[in-house]
Amino acid sequence: MRSIFAKLLYEMEKGHDTMLATIVADDGSAPRGKGSQMLVGAQGRLVGTIGGGAVELRSEQMAIELLGKKQSGLHEFHLQKNKIEDIGMVCGGDVTVLFTRIPGTDARWNSLAQKAMQCFAEMTPADLSLGLNGGLAALIGADGQLLAGAAPAPEEKHVLLPLPLGERALIFGAGHIARSLVPLLKTINFRPVVYDCRPECVNQVNFPDADQVIVGDFDHIADSLALLPDDYIVIMTNAHSHDFEVELQALQADHAYVGVIGSAKKTASVNARLRERGVTDDRLAVVHTPIGTAIKAVTPAEIAVSIAGEMIYVRALRREGGQEAHHGCPMH
């Protein structure tokens, strides 16, 4: 959504009308779910995706048609063979796409987009309210206060989409894997923070994509950084002793994800020491170690992919309330 609003402001500077296509409902198996968005201009898609394939192509065509008519709209796509509209997909689900026309000279939309970008920059929680009638949206703060746009009338049907601020990923260790992992996490909407005791390693030059770089003591993390319940913690320092100390501190409370690099032999040794320090088996069971999905990764880049994949999966489970992650229809 951040890229959507950034591109929207760019197009509005030129006075170009655009169409915001948003999946506002999905049922069954579909390429993308509720909240997926793309921005379309008069020549086609500008940024974002609602799943690719026939749904996206048909939505792009419909957005261009509606732009020409200066209209908004709502359309349901059936992703199976049917008598209403066969778009060549057999996923077995349905998606409803809202087409919201944004006039290029509308100062209210411009103000809303600028406020949304400010929320992203300052990590301020907010919801985007899109009326199903396709009118001016609203940006609503965590306390229910209207930040920008026009609040929907009580009788008006609308959909609320939280601004995806991104989960914080704390990377302990500034080695080769971290250098591959940080830019990758940034592309999938995590907010990487790199922590290491070596100032020559942990700096903005080595990690330009990190939200923050911290030089600190591995034995006393709290002096430099607070570990929060929603954090994703990746432990891969330059020494087993440092890994142990970081893991010991991380397991004092619950976090979204704790992953530790190392072999099965190292894991067994570290776990034995952790038990001696009072860490229970229930706490040890939450740790992902050896870290990453089992894809036989070898190089730092491959290992980074395996770690990112595991974090994506855990995040999906958390967003769905801990239920088995939904595997939608692949793109056609």
XYZ file of N, CA and C in Angstrom, residues 168-309:
426
model
N 8.485 -5.794 12.682
C 9.895 -5.525 12.950
C 10.668 -6.837 13.027
N 11.752 -6.909 12.276
C 12.624 -8.085 12.279
C 13.959 -7.693 12.892
N 14.293 -8.296 14.035
C 15.539 -7.989 14.726
C 16.584 -9.021 14.332
N 17.626 -8.578 13.648
C 18.678 -9.458 13.163
C 19.890 -9.299 14.077
N 20.171 -10.315 14.864
C 21.330 -10.276 15.753
C 22.498 -10.954 15.050
N 23.450 -10.131 14.634
C 24.585 -10.613 13.860
C 24.620 -9.918 12.515
N 25.767 -9.302 12.201
C 25.880 -8.490 10.983
C 26.816 -9.146 9.975
N 26.677 -10.454 9.799
C 27.545 -11.176 8.883
C 26.994 -11.247 7.474
N 27.542 -12.202 6.695
C 27.189 -12.313 5.280
C 25.712 -12.666 5.076
N 25.182 -13.541 5.915
C 23.775 -13.913 5.751
C 22.879 -12.708 6.017
N 23.215 -11.946 7.039
C 22.426 -10.753 7.350
C 22.427 -9.770 6.183
N 23.564 -9.653 5.498
C 23.630 -8.719 4.365
C 22.711 -9.151 3.231
N 22.504 -10.454 3.091
C 21.562 -10.949 2.080
C 20.128 -10.896 2.581
N 19.959 -11.115 3.888
C 18.610 -11.210 4.447
C 17.916 -9.858 4.558
N 18.639 -8.835 4.978
C 18.005 -7.542 5.243
C 17.303 -6.955 4.016
N 17.966 -6.838 2.861
C 17.238 -6.284 1.699
C 16.080 -7.174 1.260
N 16.213 -8.487 1.459
C 15.124 -9.390 1.100
C 13.915 -9.161 1.995
N 14.150 -9.037 3.296
C 13.046 -8.783 4.226
C 12.360 -7.460 3.927
N 13.140 -6.482 3.501
C 12.564 -5.174 3.186
C 11.554 -5.287 2.049
N 11.842 -6.145 1.062
C 10.951 -6.270 -0.090
C 9.645 -6.962 0.263
N 9.614 -7.698 1.384
C 8.390 -8.410 1.773
C 7.758 -7.782 3.014
N 8.043 -6.490 3.200
C 7.362 -5.652 4.184
C 7.676 -6.001 5.634
N 8.897 -6.470 5.896
C 9.410 -6.481 7.264
C 10.250 -5.213 7.454
N 10.438 -4.824 8.706
C 11.265 -3.659 9.030
C 12.530 -4.154 9.739
N 13.618 -4.340 8.987
C 14.811 -4.944 9.575
C 15.591 -3.982 10.491
N 16.004 -4.530 11.629
C 16.897 -3.840 12.556
C 18.091 -4.769 12.774
N 19.296 -4.264 12.564
C 20.499 -5.090 12.694
C 21.253 -4.696 13.960
N 21.605 -5.702 14.764
C 22.252 -5.487 16.057
C 23.532 -6.312 16.104
N 24.640 -5.677 16.458
C 25.917 -6.396 16.563
C 26.837 -5.606 17.491
N 27.825 -6.305 18.021
C 28.782 -5.643 18.918
C 29.963 -5.051 18.166
N 30.029 -5.273 16.853
C 31.178 -4.842 16.058
C 30.816 -3.616 15.207
N 31.289 -2.432 15.598
C 30.933 -1.213 14.854
C 31.422 -1.221 13.414
N 32.483 -1.960 13.138
C 32.977 -2.011 11.758
C 32.059 -2.827 10.854
N 31.181 -3.622 11.456
C 30.265 -4.465 10.672
C 28.856 -3.898 10.589
N 28.365 -3.397 11.718
C 26.979 -2.941 11.748
C 26.942 -1.422 11.569
N 26.674 -1.017 10.347
C 26.574 0.400 10.010
C 25.674 0.552 8.793
N 25.281 1.783 8.517
C 24.328 2.041 7.429
C 24.936 1.784 6.063
N 26.261 1.821 5.965
C 26.903 1.529 4.680
C 26.717 0.060 4.325
N 26.916 -0.820 5.286
C 26.737 -2.255 5.047
C 25.278 -2.658 4.958
N 24.401 -1.884 5.610
C 22.983 -2.240 5.651
C 22.109 -1.028 5.291
N 22.176 -0.587 4.054
C 21.394 0.596 3.662
C 19.890 0.375 3.725
N 19.434 -0.889 3.687
C 18.004 -1.171 3.710
C 17.460 -1.368 5.116
N 18.319 -1.328 6.120
C 17.861 -1.520 7.496
C 17.161 -0.271 8.003
N 16.085 -0.457 8.751
C 15.421 0.676 9.386
C 16.310 1.278 10.467
N 17.125 0.406 11.086
C 17.977 0.852 12.181
C 19.164 -0.090 12.307
N 20.332 0.446 12.624
C 21.501 -0.376 12.947
C 21.955 0.002 14.351
N 22.276 -1.013 15.149
C 22.596 -0.780 16.561
C 23.901 -1.485 16.914
N 24.813 -0.735 17.488
C 26.020 -1.321 18.063
C 25.756 -1.498 19.556
N 25.740 -2.746 20.016
C 25.398 -2.988 21.410
C 26.039 -4.244 21.951
N 25.855 -4.444 23.232
C 26.396 -5.596 23.946
C 25.403 -6.745 23.844
N 25.832 -7.890 23.321
C 24.947 -9.038 23.212
C 24.489 -9.541 24.576
N 25.268 -9.302 25.622
C 24.906 -9.787 26.952
C 23.869 -8.903 27.635
N 23.678 -7.695 27.128
C 22.758 -6.752 27.771
C 21.963 -6.014 26.692
N 21.132 -6.737 25.980
C 20.392 -6.168 24.858
C 19.487 -5.024 25.299
N 18.852 -5.177 26.457
C 17.881 -4.187 26.921
C 18.492 -2.803 27.102
N 19.812 -2.722 27.249
C 20.456 -1.411 27.379
C 20.367 -0.607 26.085
N 20.206 -1.311 24.958
C 20.198 -0.632 23.654
C 18.916 -0.840 22.867
N 18.146 -1.871 23.223
C 16.993 -2.241 22.407
C 15.964 -2.975 23.242
N 14.706 -2.577 23.118
C 13.618 -3.277 23.807
C 13.056 -4.354 22.891
N 12.955 -5.588 23.389
C 12.368 -6.686 22.628
C 10.862 -6.688 22.870
N 10.093 -6.583 21.782
C 8.643 -6.430 21.884
C 7.919 -7.714 21.488
N 6.681 -7.900 21.947
C 5.947 -9.148 21.691
C 5.755 -9.480 20.213
N 5.646 -8.461 19.359
C 5.391 -8.708 17.937
C 6.668 -8.801 17.099
N 7.819 -8.787 17.746
C 9.084 -8.837 17.017
C 9.364 -10.220 16.428
N 10.034 -10.216 15.278
C 10.570 -11.426 14.656
C 12.081 -11.397 14.898
N 12.584 -12.348 15.677
C 13.971 -12.327 16.128
C 14.778 -13.395 15.400
N 15.845 -12.957 14.746
C 16.738 -13.851 14.009
C 18.105 -13.780 14.668
N 18.605 -14.928 15.149
C 19.858 -14.958 15.897
C 20.919 -15.684 15.079
N 21.933 -14.946 14.666
C 23.032 -15.532 13.883
C 24.274 -14.662 14.056
N 24.773 -14.618 15.289
C 25.926 -13.798 15.613
C 27.208 -14.494 15.158
N 28.342 -13.890 15.486
C 29.641 -14.427 15.071
C 30.242 -15.385 16.099
N 29.463 -15.768 17.128
C 29.996 -16.686 18.136
C 28.851 -17.440 18.811
N 29.082 -18.726 19.115
C 28.061 -19.523 19.794
C 27.691 -18.918 21.146
N 28.676 -18.360 21.815
C 28.398 -17.769 23.129
C 27.453 -16.581 23.002
N 27.625 -15.790 21.947
C 26.716 -14.660 21.724
C 25.311 -15.168 21.376
N 25.229 -16.184 20.508
C 23.928 -16.766 20.171
C 23.202 -17.210 21.436
N 23.936 -17.868 22.311
C 23.355 -18.354 23.564
C 22.789 -17.214 24.394
N 23.574 -16.147 24.582
C 23.127 -15.034 25.412
C 21.912 -14.331 24.815
N 21.907 -14.167 23.490
C 20.763 -13.510 22.845
C 19.517 -14.387 22.977
N 19.669 -15.685 22.733
C 18.518 -16.585 22.829
C 17.984 -16.623 24.252
N 18.872 -16.645 25.224
C 18.443 -16.655 26.626
C 17.591 -15.437 26.941
N 18.000 -14.274 26.464
C 17.234 -13.052 26.722
C 15.927 -13.038 25.934
N 15.956 -13.545 24.705
C 14.745 -13.552 23.875
C 13.667 -14.446 24.472
N 14.078 -15.543 25.114
C 13.108 -16.507 25.632
C 12.523 -16.108 26.983
N 12.895 -14.936 27.473
C 12.294 -14.459 28.719
C 10.860 -13.970 28.513
N 10.474 -13.797 27.255
C 9.112 -13.331 26.950
C 8.691 -13.914 25.608
N 7.409 -13.733 25.276
C 6.901 -14.226 23.996
C 7.210 -13.225 22.881
N 7.519 -13.765 21.707
C 7.723 -12.954 20.518
C 7.061 -13.653 19.341
N 6.878 -12.930 18.247
C 6.209 -13.518 17.088
C 7.001 -14.686 16.523
N 8.321 -14.553 16.557
C 9.183 -15.563 15.936
C 10.569 -15.450 16.545
N 11.157 -16.600 16.868
C 12.551 -16.662 17.296
C 13.222 -17.765 16.493
N 14.214 -17.408 15.705
C 14.947 -18.377 14.909
C 16.431 -18.287 15.191
N 17.087 -19.441 15.298
C 18.517 -19.476 15.620
C 19.243 -20.332 14.591
N 20.311 -19.781 14.023
C 21.077 -20.524 13.041
C 21.970 -21.550 13.741
N 22.255 -22.644 13.052
C 23.164 -23.625 13.627
C 22.742 -25.046 13.306
N 23.664 -25.952 13.493
C 23.417 -27.366 13.226
C 22.600 -27.991 14.347
N 22.131 -29.218 14.105
C 21.389 -29.946 15.132
C 22.272 -30.191 16.357
N 23.557 -30.447 16.128
C 24.487 -30.685 17.238
C 24.642 -29.430 18.092
N 24.791 -28.274 17.416
C 24.910 -27.021 18.156
C 23.627 -26.737 18.924
N 22.492 -26.979 18.295
C 21.205 -26.733 18.933
C 21.067 -27.558 20.216
N 21.438 -28.831 20.160
C 21.347 -29.696 21.337
C 22.234 -29.182 22.462
N 23.437 -28.732 22.112
C 24.361 -28.215 23.123
C 23.828 -26.936 23.760
N 23.337 -26.025 22.926
C 22.801 -24.762 23.441
C 21.563 -25.016 24.287
N 20.690 -25.909 23.850
C 19.483 -26.203 24.615
C 19.808 -26.758 25.995
N 20.848 -27.588 26.063
C 21.252 -28.143 27.356
C 21.678 -27.014 28.302
N 22.427 -26.048 27.777
C 22.862 -24.905 28.603
C 21.680 -24.031 29.002
N 20.724 -23.874 28.078
C 19.548 -23.062 28.388
C 18.719 -23.711 29.493
N 18.593 -25.019 29.448
C 17.860 -25.724 30.512
C 18.541 -25.508 31.860
N 19.867 -25.497 31.849
C 20.610 -25.262 33.089
C 20.332 -23.871 33.641
N 19.976 -22.957 32.748
C 19.664 -21.574 33.168
C 18.185 -21.383 33.451
N 17.438 -22.484 33.459
C 16.030 -22.410 33.852
C 15.032 -22.293 32.729
N 15.475 -22.389 31.488
C 14.547 -22.320 30.346
C 13.858 -23.673 30.195
N 12.546 -23.671 30.145
C 11.785 -24.914 30.084
C 11.717 -25.445 28.655
N 11.347 -26.721 28.536
C 11.204 -27.319 27.206
C 10.080 -26.657 26.417
N 9.039 -26.194 27.113
C 7.955 -25.485 26.421
C 8.469 -24.210 25.750
N 9.370 -23.518 26.416
C 9.930 -22.303 25.829
C 10.853 -22.656 24.674
N 11.651 -23.701 24.841
C 12.563 -24.106 23.767
C 11.796 -24.546 22.525
N 10.596 -25.059 22.722
C 9.812 -25.578 21.593
C 9.375 -24.484 20.632
N 9.376 -23.227 21.077
C 8.928 -22.142 20.186
C 10.039 -21.688 19.247
N 11.268 -22.121 19.501
C 12.411 -21.652 18.716
C 12.509 -22.419 17.400
N 12.693 -21.696 16.324
C 12.896 -22.309 15.007
C 14.397 -22.525 14.820
N 14.826 -23.750 15.013
C 16.243 -24.065 14.868
C 16.414 -25.523 14.483
N 17.254 -25.833 13.525
C 17.973 -24.892 12.666
C 17.003 -23.975 11.913
N 17.383 -22.728 11.795
C 16.506 -21.709 11.236
C 16.235 -21.941 9.755
N 15.060 -21.512 9.300
C 14.737 -21.524 7.875
C 13.992 -22.757 7.416
N 13.416 -22.669 6.244
C 12.739 -23.804 5.636
C 13.771 -24.756 5.042
N 13.423 -26.023 4.978
C 14.377 -27.052 4.532
C 14.445 -27.102 3.013
N 15.289 -26.242 2.442
C 15.448 -26.218 0.974
C 16.890 -26.532 0.571
N 17.639 -27.134 1.487
C 19.049 -27.471 1.227
C 19.854 -26.231 0.847
N 19.580 -25.131 1.536
C 20.296 -23.884 1.274
C 21.750 -24.009 1.705
N 22.651 -23.414 0.915
C 24.077 -23.480 1.202
C 24.698 -22.084 1.266
N 24.485 -21.286 0.251
C 25.107 -19.963 0.190
C 24.370 -18.988 1.111
N 25.020 -17.872 1.490
C 24.328 -16.871 2.312
C 23.003 -16.412 1.699
N 22.981 -16.217 0.374
C 21.745 -15.773 -0.288
C 20.659 -16.839 -0.193
N 21.041 -18.105 -0.376
C 20.068 -19.189 -0.285
C 19.542 -19.328 1.141
N 20.430 -19.218 2.112
C 20.008 -19.311 3.511
C 19.059 -18.164 3.851
N 19.358 -16.981 3.317
C 18.479 -15.829 3.540
C 17.086 -16.100 2.994
N 17.010 -16.714 1.823
C 15.711 -17.060 1.236
C 14.963 -18.043 2.133
N 15.686 -19.032 2.664
C 15.028 -20.030 3.516
C 14.505 -19.405 4.801
N 15.265 -18.454 5.368
C 14.817 -17.765 6.587
C 13.603 -16.898 6.289
N 13.684 -16.137 5.208
C 12.562 -15.266 4.834
C 11.304 -16.083 4.581
N 11.454 -17.240 3.931
C 10.293 -18.083 3.672
C 9.635 -18.544 4.950
